[in-house]
XYZ file of C-alpha atoms in Angstrom:
716
model
C 0.000 0.000 0.000
C 2.959 2.285 0.389
C 2.991 3.183 -3.307
C -0.701 4.131 -3.296
C -0.401 7.141 -1.033
C 1.711 10.242 -1.241
C 2.970 11.148 2.204
C 5.564 13.575 0.945
C 5.392 17.343 0.916
C 6.661 20.020 -1.443
C 9.104 21.106 1.260
C 10.634 17.686 1.900
C 14.401 17.887 2.292
C 16.252 15.638 -0.120
C 19.906 16.598 -0.033
C 22.759 14.177 0.550
C 24.133 16.098 3.492
C 21.299 15.366 5.865
C 19.832 12.140 4.528
C 16.054 11.865 4.773
C 14.336 8.798 6.267
C 10.774 7.720 6.996
C 9.094 8.186 10.356
C 9.816 5.698 13.128
C 6.447 4.669 14.553
C 7.953 3.906 17.971
C 9.385 7.363 18.420
C 6.107 9.037 19.364
C 2.576 7.968 20.240
C 1.442 5.003 18.174
C -2.135 6.234 17.983
C -1.084 9.494 16.352
C 0.148 7.713 13.258
C -1.662 6.969 10.093
C -2.406 3.280 9.676
C -4.002 0.982 7.173
C -7.331 0.614 8.961
C -7.923 4.359 9.001
C -7.878 4.499 5.206
C -10.987 2.390 4.882
C -12.868 2.447 8.176
C -13.627 6.159 8.521
C -17.077 7.460 9.338
C -17.179 10.033 6.543
C -16.583 9.821 2.840
C -14.930 12.561 0.865
C -18.127 13.202 -1.063
C -19.985 13.905 2.182
C -17.907 16.919 3.073
C -19.412 19.202 0.439
C -22.787 19.048 2.184
C -21.470 19.426 5.739
C -22.525 22.467 7.734
C -19.934 24.693 9.287
C -18.320 23.205 12.389
C -18.852 24.884 15.742
C -15.108 25.323 16.201
C -14.171 26.531 12.724
C -14.918 29.193 10.120
C -15.469 28.426 6.465
C -12.951 30.165 4.270
C -13.624 30.769 0.592
C -10.314 30.260 -1.164
C -9.446 32.297 -4.253
C -10.143 30.724 -7.608
C -13.364 29.003 -6.512
C -11.688 25.860 -5.237
C -13.049 23.572 -2.529
C -13.937 25.526 0.582
C -11.599 25.403 3.571
C -12.137 25.263 7.323
C -10.104 27.493 9.622
C -9.940 26.380 13.298
C -11.184 28.727 15.993
C -9.041 28.288 19.103
C -7.926 30.615 21.921
C -4.973 32.757 20.947
C -2.809 31.179 23.655
C -2.929 27.848 21.801
C -2.228 29.217 18.314
C 1.200 28.336 16.876
C 3.292 31.319 15.756
C 5.822 31.150 12.952
C 9.377 31.686 14.272
C 8.288 30.769 17.816
C 11.137 28.961 19.611
C 10.754 25.879 21.858
C 13.268 24.200 24.146
C 12.982 20.835 22.408
C 11.300 19.161 19.483
C 9.195 17.059 21.843
C 7.846 20.198 23.499
C 7.012 21.700 20.116
C 5.183 18.587 18.950
C 3.176 18.431 22.184
C 2.196 22.063 21.666
C 0.801 21.246 18.224
C -1.035 18.191 19.550
C -2.732 20.357 22.172
C -3.656 22.888 19.483
C -5.087 20.095 17.306
C -7.090 18.770 20.229
C -8.630 22.186 20.820
C -9.271 22.674 17.102
C -10.868 19.277 16.540
C -8.546 17.300 14.280
C -5.960 14.590 14.648
C -2.281 14.719 13.759
C 0.466 12.343 12.806
C 4.185 12.638 12.360
C 5.410 12.805 8.809
C 8.648 13.734 7.091
C 11.865 13.888 9.069
C 15.351 14.978 7.992
C 18.515 14.469 10.011
C 21.951 15.922 10.540
C 25.042 13.913 9.762
C 25.075 12.560 13.348
C 21.568 11.116 12.788
C 19.890 13.608 15.099
C 16.693 15.211 13.811
C 17.046 18.452 11.893
C 13.493 18.999 10.628
C 10.153 17.451 11.546
C 6.771 17.782 9.806
C 3.536 17.194 11.749
C 0.502 16.928 9.477
C -3.252 16.541 9.716
C -4.213 12.888 9.922
C -6.400 13.314 6.825
C -3.383 14.072 4.691
C -2.832 11.613 1.838
C -4.102 11.042 -1.659
C -6.992 8.685 -2.308
C -5.748 5.775 -4.445
C -6.987 5.474 -7.996
C -8.895 2.280 -8.566
C -9.911 1.003 -11.954
C -13.260 -0.690 -12.535
C -14.151 -3.007 -15.394
C -17.910 -3.335 -15.870
C -17.390 -6.366 -18.085
C -15.566 -8.167 -15.291
C -17.946 -8.043 -12.306
C -15.948 -10.724 -10.525
C -12.897 -8.471 -10.389
C -10.507 -11.166 -11.642
C -11.418 -13.408 -8.746
C -10.566 -10.898 -5.971
C -13.211 -10.055 -3.393
C -13.533 -6.286 -2.986
C -14.962 -4.996 0.234
C -17.083 -1.912 0.666
C -14.889 0.855 2.003
C -14.590 4.560 2.483
C -11.715 6.865 3.270
C -10.712 9.190 6.043
C -8.026 10.840 3.982
C -8.989 13.983 2.061
C -5.571 15.209 0.857
C -5.662 17.861 3.565
C -2.659 20.199 3.430
C -2.784 21.514 7.007
C 0.598 21.011 8.662
C 3.344 22.537 10.748
C 7.109 22.355 10.202
C 9.751 22.525 12.919
C 13.470 23.064 12.501
C 16.281 22.800 15.037
C 18.330 25.940 15.342
C 21.648 24.087 14.986
C 23.297 20.767 15.817
C 24.607 21.875 19.210
C 21.177 22.598 20.714
C 17.823 20.888 21.101
C 15.935 24.159 20.664
C 13.764 24.414 17.569
C 11.446 26.881 15.884
C 8.372 26.900 13.668
C 9.330 27.854 10.156
C 6.040 27.087 8.350
C 2.440 26.723 9.495
C -0.660 25.973 7.409
C -3.849 26.139 9.481
C -6.643 25.702 6.918
C -8.215 22.288 6.387
C -10.237 20.958 3.446
C -12.663 19.085 5.704
C -14.974 19.942 8.628
C -13.396 19.787 12.058
C -14.716 17.642 14.889
C -17.106 19.167 17.375
C -16.596 18.856 21.100
C -19.092 15.991 21.237
C -17.293 14.101 18.478
C -13.831 14.353 19.976
C -14.351 11.318 22.192
C -14.188 9.210 19.026
C -10.783 10.578 18.043
C -7.716 8.375 18.274
C -6.224 10.602 20.947
C -9.316 10.238 23.144
C -9.403 6.480 22.555
C -5.879 5.869 23.761
C -5.646 3.385 26.610
C -4.418 4.678 29.934
C -2.338 2.491 32.224
C -5.451 1.998 34.332
C -7.353 0.711 31.276
C -4.571 -1.704 30.388
C -4.325 -2.971 33.938
C -8.104 -3.407 34.067
C -7.953 -5.582 30.940
C -5.166 -7.758 32.334
C -6.715 -8.077 35.806
C -10.108 -8.917 34.317
C -8.489 -11.752 32.404
C -7.380 -13.295 35.720
C -11.077 -13.943 36.425
C -11.683 -15.341 32.935
C -13.260 -12.096 31.727
C -12.465 -11.279 28.114
C -11.734 -7.897 26.599
C -15.273 -7.255 25.336
C -16.882 -8.054 28.681
C -14.202 -6.006 30.439
C -15.215 -3.018 28.309
C -18.861 -3.527 29.283
C -17.881 -3.638 32.951
C -15.807 -0.483 32.566
C -18.777 1.281 30.967
C -20.995 0.228 33.872
C -18.425 1.384 36.426
C -17.919 4.737 34.666
C -21.640 5.445 34.326
C -22.025 4.909 30.584
C -20.147 4.310 27.360
C -19.796 8.044 26.799
C -17.505 8.179 29.828
C -15.176 5.457 28.534
C -12.685 6.792 26.032
C -11.444 3.561 24.382
C -13.807 1.404 22.378
C -14.251 -2.352 22.794
C -12.025 -2.932 19.759
C -9.225 -1.039 21.542
C -9.544 -3.381 24.520
C -9.425 -6.394 22.189
C -6.416 -5.029 20.334
C -4.484 -4.582 23.565
C -5.354 -8.102 24.709
C -4.121 -9.361 21.341
C -0.956 -7.295 21.714
C -0.235 -8.964 25.060
C -0.587 -12.359 23.398
C 1.700 -11.301 20.556
C 4.373 -10.086 22.969
C 4.221 -13.377 24.874
C 4.109 -15.432 21.672
C 6.188 -18.609 21.715
C 7.897 -17.499 24.937
C 4.894 -18.613 26.979
C 6.435 -21.693 28.606
C 9.717 -19.886 29.241
C 7.878 -16.999 30.946
C 5.897 -19.365 33.181
C 9.008 -21.264 34.279
C 10.902 -17.997 34.889
C 8.000 -16.597 36.916
C 7.684 -19.729 39.041
C 11.449 -19.859 39.608
C 11.296 -16.231 40.709
C 8.681 -17.181 43.306
C 10.814 -20.113 44.393
C 13.763 -17.793 44.972
C 11.839 -15.024 46.704
C 9.022 -16.703 48.638
C 9.667 -18.660 51.789
C 9.172 -22.426 51.541
C 7.898 -22.314 47.959
C 8.278 -25.479 45.859
C 8.415 -25.548 42.083
C 9.554 -28.471 39.978
C 9.410 -28.917 36.227
C 10.582 -31.364 33.601
C 11.419 -30.789 29.942
C 11.764 -33.288 27.133
C 13.787 -32.035 24.157
C 13.444 -28.450 25.409
C 9.638 -28.794 25.509
C 7.786 -28.349 28.795
C 6.500 -31.765 29.818
C 5.367 -31.568 33.449
C 5.418 -29.107 36.330
C 4.365 -29.051 39.978
C 4.098 -26.219 42.498
C 3.056 -25.705 46.115
C 3.481 -22.664 48.355
C 3.865 -22.343 52.107
C 0.109 -22.248 52.726
C -0.372 -25.434 50.714
C 2.212 -27.139 52.905
C 0.584 -25.864 56.077
C -2.771 -27.217 54.913
C -1.165 -30.567 54.117
C 0.378 -30.744 57.586
C -2.998 -30.232 59.270
C -5.375 -31.913 56.818
C -3.204 -34.287 54.801
C -4.807 -37.403 56.259
C -7.335 -37.511 53.400
C -6.223 -36.420 49.916
C -7.705 -36.771 46.449
C -6.506 -35.693 43.040
C -8.039 -35.852 39.609
C -7.175 -34.525 36.154
C -9.180 -31.846 34.387
C -8.894 -30.636 30.815
C -9.569 -27.526 28.709
C -7.669 -25.121 30.947
C -5.069 -23.919 28.421
C -4.504 -23.696 24.675
C -1.903 -26.454 24.649
C -4.233 -29.025 26.184
C -1.927 -29.609 29.161
C -3.726 -31.583 31.845
C -4.326 -29.759 35.117
C -4.078 -31.934 38.253
C -5.029 -30.233 41.553
C -4.418 -32.021 44.871
C -7.337 -31.576 47.251
C -7.743 -31.984 51.006
C -10.625 -31.272 53.396
C -10.191 -28.532 56.005
C -11.705 -28.157 59.471
C -14.820 -26.575 57.928
C -15.308 -29.578 55.616
C -14.430 -27.413 52.631
C -12.124 -28.495 49.812
C -8.734 -26.822 49.901
C -5.806 -27.016 47.525
C -2.483 -28.433 48.730
C -0.582 -28.352 45.440
C -1.132 -28.607 41.698
C 0.540 -29.815 38.537
C 0.375 -29.674 34.757
C 0.995 -32.736 32.591
C 1.493 -33.030 28.863
C 0.102 -36.592 28.900
C -1.478 -39.134 31.241
C 1.263 -41.717 31.080
C 2.485 -43.674 34.102
C 5.818 -41.850 33.896
C 4.103 -38.447 34.081
C 1.992 -39.368 37.098
C 4.960 -41.024 38.775
C 6.973 -37.808 38.389
C 4.052 -35.717 39.638
C 3.450 -37.839 42.747
C 7.140 -37.955 43.557
C 7.263 -34.156 43.305
C 4.237 -33.967 45.600
C 5.918 -36.190 48.177
C 9.160 -34.241 47.893
C 7.287 -31.017 48.666
C 5.240 -32.323 51.598
C 7.053 -35.304 53.080
C 10.435 -35.282 54.765
C 13.385 -36.946 53.045
C 13.789 -39.472 55.862
C 10.220 -40.625 55.421
C 10.720 -41.081 51.689
C 13.680 -43.351 52.394
C 11.438 -45.627 54.442
C 11.431 -48.916 52.520
C 8.079 -50.069 53.883
C 6.394 -46.785 52.930
C 7.761 -46.842 49.397
C 6.671 -50.470 48.968
C 3.129 -49.750 50.155
C 2.895 -46.551 48.117
C 4.066 -48.313 44.961
C 1.562 -51.113 45.484
C -1.237 -48.599 46.001
C -0.506 -46.379 42.993
C 1.367 -48.444 40.432
C -0.783 -51.576 40.236
C -0.209 -52.874 36.710
C -3.371 -55.000 36.619
C -6.191 -53.994 34.314
C -9.046 -52.126 35.959
C -11.949 -54.073 34.456
C -10.267 -57.416 34.963
C -9.647 -56.991 38.669
C -12.573 -54.789 39.762
C -14.294 -57.626 41.570
C -11.169 -59.074 43.120
C -10.111 -55.613 44.292
C -13.555 -54.681 45.603
C -12.091 -54.184 49.061
C -10.193 -51.210 47.658
C -13.202 -49.274 46.395
C -16.457 -50.442 48.031
C -17.170 -48.151 51.044
C -18.361 -51.016 53.245
C -14.836 -52.433 53.280
C -13.472 -49.173 54.707
C -15.543 -49.400 57.845
C -12.494 -49.763 60.052
C -10.368 -47.182 58.248
C -9.905 -43.807 59.874
C -11.932 -40.950 58.304
C -12.963 -43.094 55.363
C -16.319 -41.289 55.322
C -14.521 -38.257 53.873
C -13.129 -40.233 50.945
C -15.770 -39.229 48.407
C -13.025 -38.491 45.939
C -15.136 -38.324 42.805
C -17.534 -35.667 44.049
C -14.726 -33.747 45.760
C -12.472 -33.760 42.733
C -15.237 -32.945 40.269
C -16.309 -30.053 42.475
C -12.754 -28.704 42.607
C -12.323 -29.147 38.857
C -15.540 -27.247 38.235
C -14.335 -24.488 40.551
C -11.040 -24.042 38.687
C -12.709 -24.264 35.273
C -14.731 -21.151 36.112
C -11.484 -19.196 36.161
C -9.871 -20.612 33.036
C -10.693 -21.524 29.456
C -9.315 -23.697 26.705
C -7.730 -20.747 24.878
C -5.520 -19.604 27.758
C -1.814 -19.112 27.426
C 0.097 -20.744 30.280
C 0.956 -17.360 31.788
C -2.757 -16.483 31.798
C -3.619 -19.880 33.255
C -1.258 -19.293 36.177
C -2.837 -15.881 36.771
C -6.283 -17.509 36.694
C -5.036 -20.152 39.127
C -3.775 -17.473 41.523
C -7.165 -15.753 41.416
C -9.018 -19.011 42.095
C -6.719 -19.895 44.992
C -7.138 -16.378 46.362
C -10.908 -16.829 46.388
C -10.639 -20.271 47.982
C -8.380 -19.023 50.766
C -10.468 -15.939 51.334
C -13.514 -18.168 51.843
C -11.525 -20.294 54.301
C -10.431 -17.255 56.294
C -14.017 -15.952 56.291
C -15.153 -19.223 57.871
C -12.379 -18.897 60.451
C -13.617 -15.405 61.272
C -17.253 -16.515 61.500
C -16.315 -19.414 63.774
C -14.282 -17.167 66.044
C -17.056 -14.605 66.438
C -20.086 -16.907 66.467
C -22.126 -17.320 69.643
C -24.194 -20.493 69.489
C -27.594 -21.020 71.002
C -27.601 -23.960 73.418
C -30.767 -25.914 72.537
C -30.012 -28.415 75.299
C -28.685 -27.823 78.830
C -25.619 -29.939 78.253
C -22.040 -29.385 79.360
C -20.908 -31.573 76.454
C -22.607 -29.204 74.014
C -21.066 -26.134 75.619
C -17.634 -27.730 75.468
C -18.161 -28.680 71.809
C -19.111 -25.059 71.016
C -15.818 -23.879 72.512
C -13.691 -26.475 70.705
C -15.140 -27.220 67.273
C -15.584 -25.099 64.175
C -19.035 -23.941 63.205
C -19.590 -26.708 60.659
C -18.297 -29.474 62.942
C -20.333 -28.173 65.860
C -23.562 -28.625 63.903
C -22.763 -32.314 63.459
C -21.835 -32.743 67.130
C -25.023 -30.963 68.139
C -26.989 -33.328 65.911
C -25.432 -36.372 67.608
C -26.069 -35.006 71.107
C -29.662 -34.170 70.207
C -30.322 -37.716 68.952
C -28.560 -39.130 71.986
C -31.125 -37.389 74.167
C -34.246 -38.157 72.158
C -33.637 -41.403 70.286
C -31.192 -43.470 72.359
C -31.711 -45.403 75.591
C -29.564 -47.629 77.816
C -30.561 -51.279 77.957
C -27.853 -52.681 80.241
C -24.555 -51.816 81.934
C -21.840 -54.358 82.778
C -18.274 -54.328 84.120
C -15.874 -56.523 82.136
C -12.087 -56.404 82.694
C -12.150 -52.791 83.849
C -14.365 -51.718 81.000
C -17.917 -50.471 81.398
C -19.905 -52.212 78.674
C -23.180 -50.468 77.848
C -25.827 -51.746 75.435
C -27.661 -48.928 73.624
C -30.903 -49.069 71.648
C -31.493 -46.416 69.008
C -34.880 -45.815 67.398
C -36.052 -43.655 64.531
C -38.794 -41.039 64.641
C -41.507 -43.635 64.107
C -40.132 -45.674 67.040
C -40.310 -48.778 64.835
C -36.731 -49.237 63.577
C -34.380 -50.223 66.373
C -30.590 -50.441 66.228
C -28.470 -52.122 68.906
C -24.965 -50.828 69.640
C -22.336 -51.705 72.227
C -20.347 -48.913 73.879
C -17.269 -49.611 76.009
C -15.914 -47.020 78.445
C -12.739 -47.255 80.512
C -12.387 -44.948 83.477
C -10.526 -42.904 84.561
C -8.668 -42.784 81.220
C -11.979 -41.878 79.538
C -11.183 -44.266 76.739
C -14.324 -45.099 74.795
C -15.340 -47.041 71.693
C -18.587 -47.963 69.950
C -19.502 -50.836 67.680
C -20.967 -48.429 65.066
C -17.454 -47.077 64.304
C -18.879 -43.603 63.698
C -15.831 -41.926 65.237
C -13.474 -43.957 63.040
C -15.418 -42.986 59.927
C -15.922 -39.277 60.616
C -13.649 -38.245 63.496
C -16.658 -37.140 65.602
C -18.145 -39.093 68.537
C -21.457 -40.821 67.907
C -24.764 -40.427 69.713
C -24.299 -43.751 71.504
C -21.074 -42.598 73.156
C -22.662 -39.277 74.152
C -25.371 -41.257 76.007
C -22.723 -43.114 77.989
C -20.671 -39.969 78.717
C -23.756 -38.160 79.961
C -24.748 -41.161 82.059
C -21.300 -41.033 83.714
C -21.599 -37.254 84.337
C -18.741 -36.426 81.997
C -19.322 -32.810 80.903
C -16.423 -32.442 78.485
C -15.490 -34.402 75.399
C -12.252 -36.320 76.133
C -9.215 -34.588 74.627
C -8.156 -37.580 72.539
C -11.532 -37.539 70.754
C -11.482 -33.915 69.690
C -9.395 -34.363 66.573
C -7.220 -31.403 65.656
C -8.519 -31.395 62.098
C -12.026 -30.402 63.312
C -10.949 -27.882 65.953
C -11.239 -24.146 65.506
C -7.536 -23.763 66.329
C -6.427 -26.330 63.713
C -4.794 -23.670 61.534
C -1.945 -21.552 62.830
C -2.958 -18.071 63.850
C -0.375 -16.454 61.552
C -2.011 -17.864 58.413
C -4.463 -14.965 57.783
C -1.553 -12.529 57.707
C 0.270 -14.494 55.001
C 0.061 -12.847 51.618
C -0.983 -14.716 48.544
C 1.775 -15.763 46.178
C 0.436 -13.494 43.463
C 1.294 -10.393 45.497
C 4.270 -11.589 47.529
C 7.118 -10.004 45.564
C 10.187 -8.901 47.508
C 11.986 -7.085 44.720
C 12.065 -3.440 45.833
C 12.665 -2.200 42.300
C 9.661 -4.134 41.030
C 7.518 -2.736 43.835
C 8.555 0.827 43.098
C 7.818 0.395 39.404
C 4.373 -1.034 40.140
C 3.509 1.701 42.638
C 4.648 4.388 40.233
C 2.607 2.856 37.449
C -0.462 2.670 39.672
C -0.057 6.301 40.693
C 0.346 7.282 37.064
C -2.667 5.223 36.047
C -4.865 6.672 38.788
C -4.882 9.928 36.885
C -6.701 9.770 33.581
C -3.517 10.244 31.629
C -2.504 8.031 28.771
C 0.217 5.503 29.361
C 3.672 5.419 27.900
C 4.417 4.242 24.383
C 6.407 1.239 25.578
C 3.642 -1.342 26.008
C 6.141 -4.117 26.655
C 7.405 -2.540 29.893
C 3.872 -2.057 31.155
C 2.860 -5.603 30.225
C 5.904 -6.960 32.077
C 4.745 -5.201 35.245
C 1.148 -6.348 34.820
C 2.095 -9.990 34.282
C 4.359 -10.008 37.346
C 7.506 -10.973 35.468
C 10.934 -9.372 35.339
C 11.519 -9.255 31.604
C 10.694 -10.828 28.260
C 13.522 -13.292 27.567
C 15.494 -12.884 24.362
C 16.496 -16.537 24.275
C 13.965 -19.360 24.483
C 15.226 -22.529 26.160
C 11.824 -23.969 27.066
C 9.107 -24.282 24.444
C 5.400 -24.914 25.053
C 4.101 -28.334 24.036
C 2.238 -28.848 20.814
C -1.519 -29.200 21.045
C -2.198 -32.357 23.039
C -4.881 -34.913 22.232
C -6.366 -35.840 25.588
C -7.767 -39.243 26.376
C -11.077 -40.087 24.743
C -11.104 -37.383 22.067
C -10.868 -37.792 18.317
C -11.158 -41.601 18.161
C -13.549 -41.482 15.151
C -15.309 -44.602 16.446
C -18.601 -43.037 17.430
C -21.811 -43.478 15.426
C -22.375 -40.780 12.816
C -25.850 -39.228 12.694
C -28.026 -39.015 9.575
C -27.606 -35.246 9.430
C -23.817 -35.540 9.533
C -23.929 -38.104 6.732
C -26.108 -35.786 4.639
C -23.778 -32.837 5.203
C -20.765 -34.943 4.272
C -22.531 -36.171 1.129
C -23.420 -32.591 0.150
C -19.776 -31.596 0.369
C -18.683 -34.534 -1.746
C -17.512 -33.534 -5.218
C -19.961 -34.609 -7.938
C -19.309 -35.682 -11.528
C -21.299 -35.451 -14.750
C -23.604 -38.327 -15.603
C -23.317 -39.335 -19.257
C -27.000 -40.220 -19.274
C -28.601 -36.957 -18.153
C -25.550 -34.724 -18.717
C -25.895 -33.283 -15.187
C -23.475 -32.938 -12.281
C -25.148 -35.328 -9.853
C -24.327 -38.083 -7.375
C -25.018 -40.954 -9.791
C -23.645 -42.335 -13.052
C -25.135 -43.799 -16.237
C -25.645 -47.211 -14.692
C -27.860 -45.835 -11.887
C -29.390 -42.967 -13.863
C -33.191 -42.895 -14.119
C -32.922 -42.291 -17.831
C -31.163 -45.620 -18.304
C -33.500 -48.346 -19.573
C -33.710 -51.175 -17.083
C -33.676 -53.663 -19.964
C -30.011 -54.497 -20.432
C -30.653 -55.628 -23.992
C -31.620 -52.188 -25.142
C -29.535 -50.267 -22.660
C -26.783 -49.278 -25.068
C -29.305 -48.391 -27.823
C -31.243 -46.106 -25.474
C -28.019 -44.529 -24.363
C -27.019 -43.725 -27.943
C -30.478 -42.339 -28.673
C -30.354 -40.086 -25.630
C -26.869 -38.830 -26.420
C -27.818 -38.131 -30.046
C -30.965 -36.268 -29.028
C -33.404 -38.727 -30.594
């Protein structure tokens, strides 16, 4: 397109001494430059200008010779450029003209530049953004197809406007410059005050806008929805300078800057956390310089594992990133019976080797080295996880490993509803991510999800600490439970104590070998179903057990035991039966003060840069021209690497997809048949899905088939 437009001027310098070169688009504001889209996507066509009324901020000037009328801006005298006016620097002079253009109602762009022998700028032209000649296009009415090229409907913003200003440095030894030519008349109407919000200058993104786009993406909010939210927050679209397309363009620019450095950026960011955050674990594995697996866990994850690591589940979930890497969160159950994360990993495949590496990384992060060296533990762990027998073949023989009834004697087995727990956690994380995410975006989404999860946990801690429970029964056991257990656990204890009072009765009490053996009968509301249980109590140790194994399954004493404790005037739950995992003091008191990993950065320089950027963005000023520096701050990384040592994996086919073995519907068959290339039938001379042998025009009598065919072809 460069040869279709004339950006030059009659005054362009072209001598060998100074050497002219084209404008560098990175030298000034990107939005002030003329670009390809502006040529065709303008709101006004050149032919419309003849019928335009006079603008509110301009006077119509009748040029001599009866040429096209001109528009002269009306601006306060203080903003008018004066020929021979001197400025301290070229940047100051250009900013002056931009301010003048903003008041007048037109846009500007940088144009011709000439330089001294030392490559410093000698002269600079700043022109109206409607400068440029409309390209000549030929039309052939006999060729409506346009030689096979699709031509789109378009109009032009350019009008060959000659309004411009020219600056010249006084000499090589100074930065001072002066105006040596100024043309103020335009050949097009100027924008009114109401229209200026659609100008490129008004649509420029501020740092606050850019940060809003990036932060919205951490909650899986795209650029278009982020623009809608911004409009709602600002009180209407008229109060938001940038358009939705500007938000989308910036989001695309972030993706372009990241590009194929995605995996390298993620690994660098996680290594930075590992170096700067206390007790942070990050492990990764590459195969042929391609990211294969990674695992991470922070200090809070490890604290949760220490307190609630007795019951753990993990499950893979898909569609969280554009590469199809499989996300594997490790889940535990806290003292409020809520799912909490204790680590996570990404896998490029679901092979045994990948899961082996992931589980070994998990153990390395949470289990001491001495424990890992334990031969018995490793043997049992290997037998549990790496059973090579086929699942369908051994389901019945291994029923003791998956049927809940066989876990009756296993501690806390009632919490082992791994499918529902894992699916719930997967659904939670999927709300914050999508299948088109870059890895760097996925990690930001993960941080946001974990932040929400931990905030909910801390809210429950606060509610438990400040809750005052109503005592529905005059029971010392209930009062003690209210002081010990969390809010959620207390409700279950209260339920057991209530049923102990109303639905359980003592049948007999015996003394056997120092144990008090009590037979309990439990009924339902209808008083018809009766359950017999045996409770054994040893005093003074207050050791107690029940045949229902409720405490073993859930970690909370059953109603039958509460009957016996109350019968023996024991007003407090024995210490050994108030498990730490259900207590309100299960989590260390310093946990709420711990910052989330997404904000825990100890680099003072990085902090200062971020604070300065936030202060700058709080004012409604536009941001700097260097988007890369701002994006680096927003993504929480130190720099964009020049060298790539770790590449993202190719798109991964996850298990169960693309097998091509499913039944194809009738509609799909019809669509496929419609797309199938047809050929001409020699019988009916039509492009159809049959041939002469199956054509309706073919005589079914084989004897006369060839004769009929010849007659048809000859037109008889």
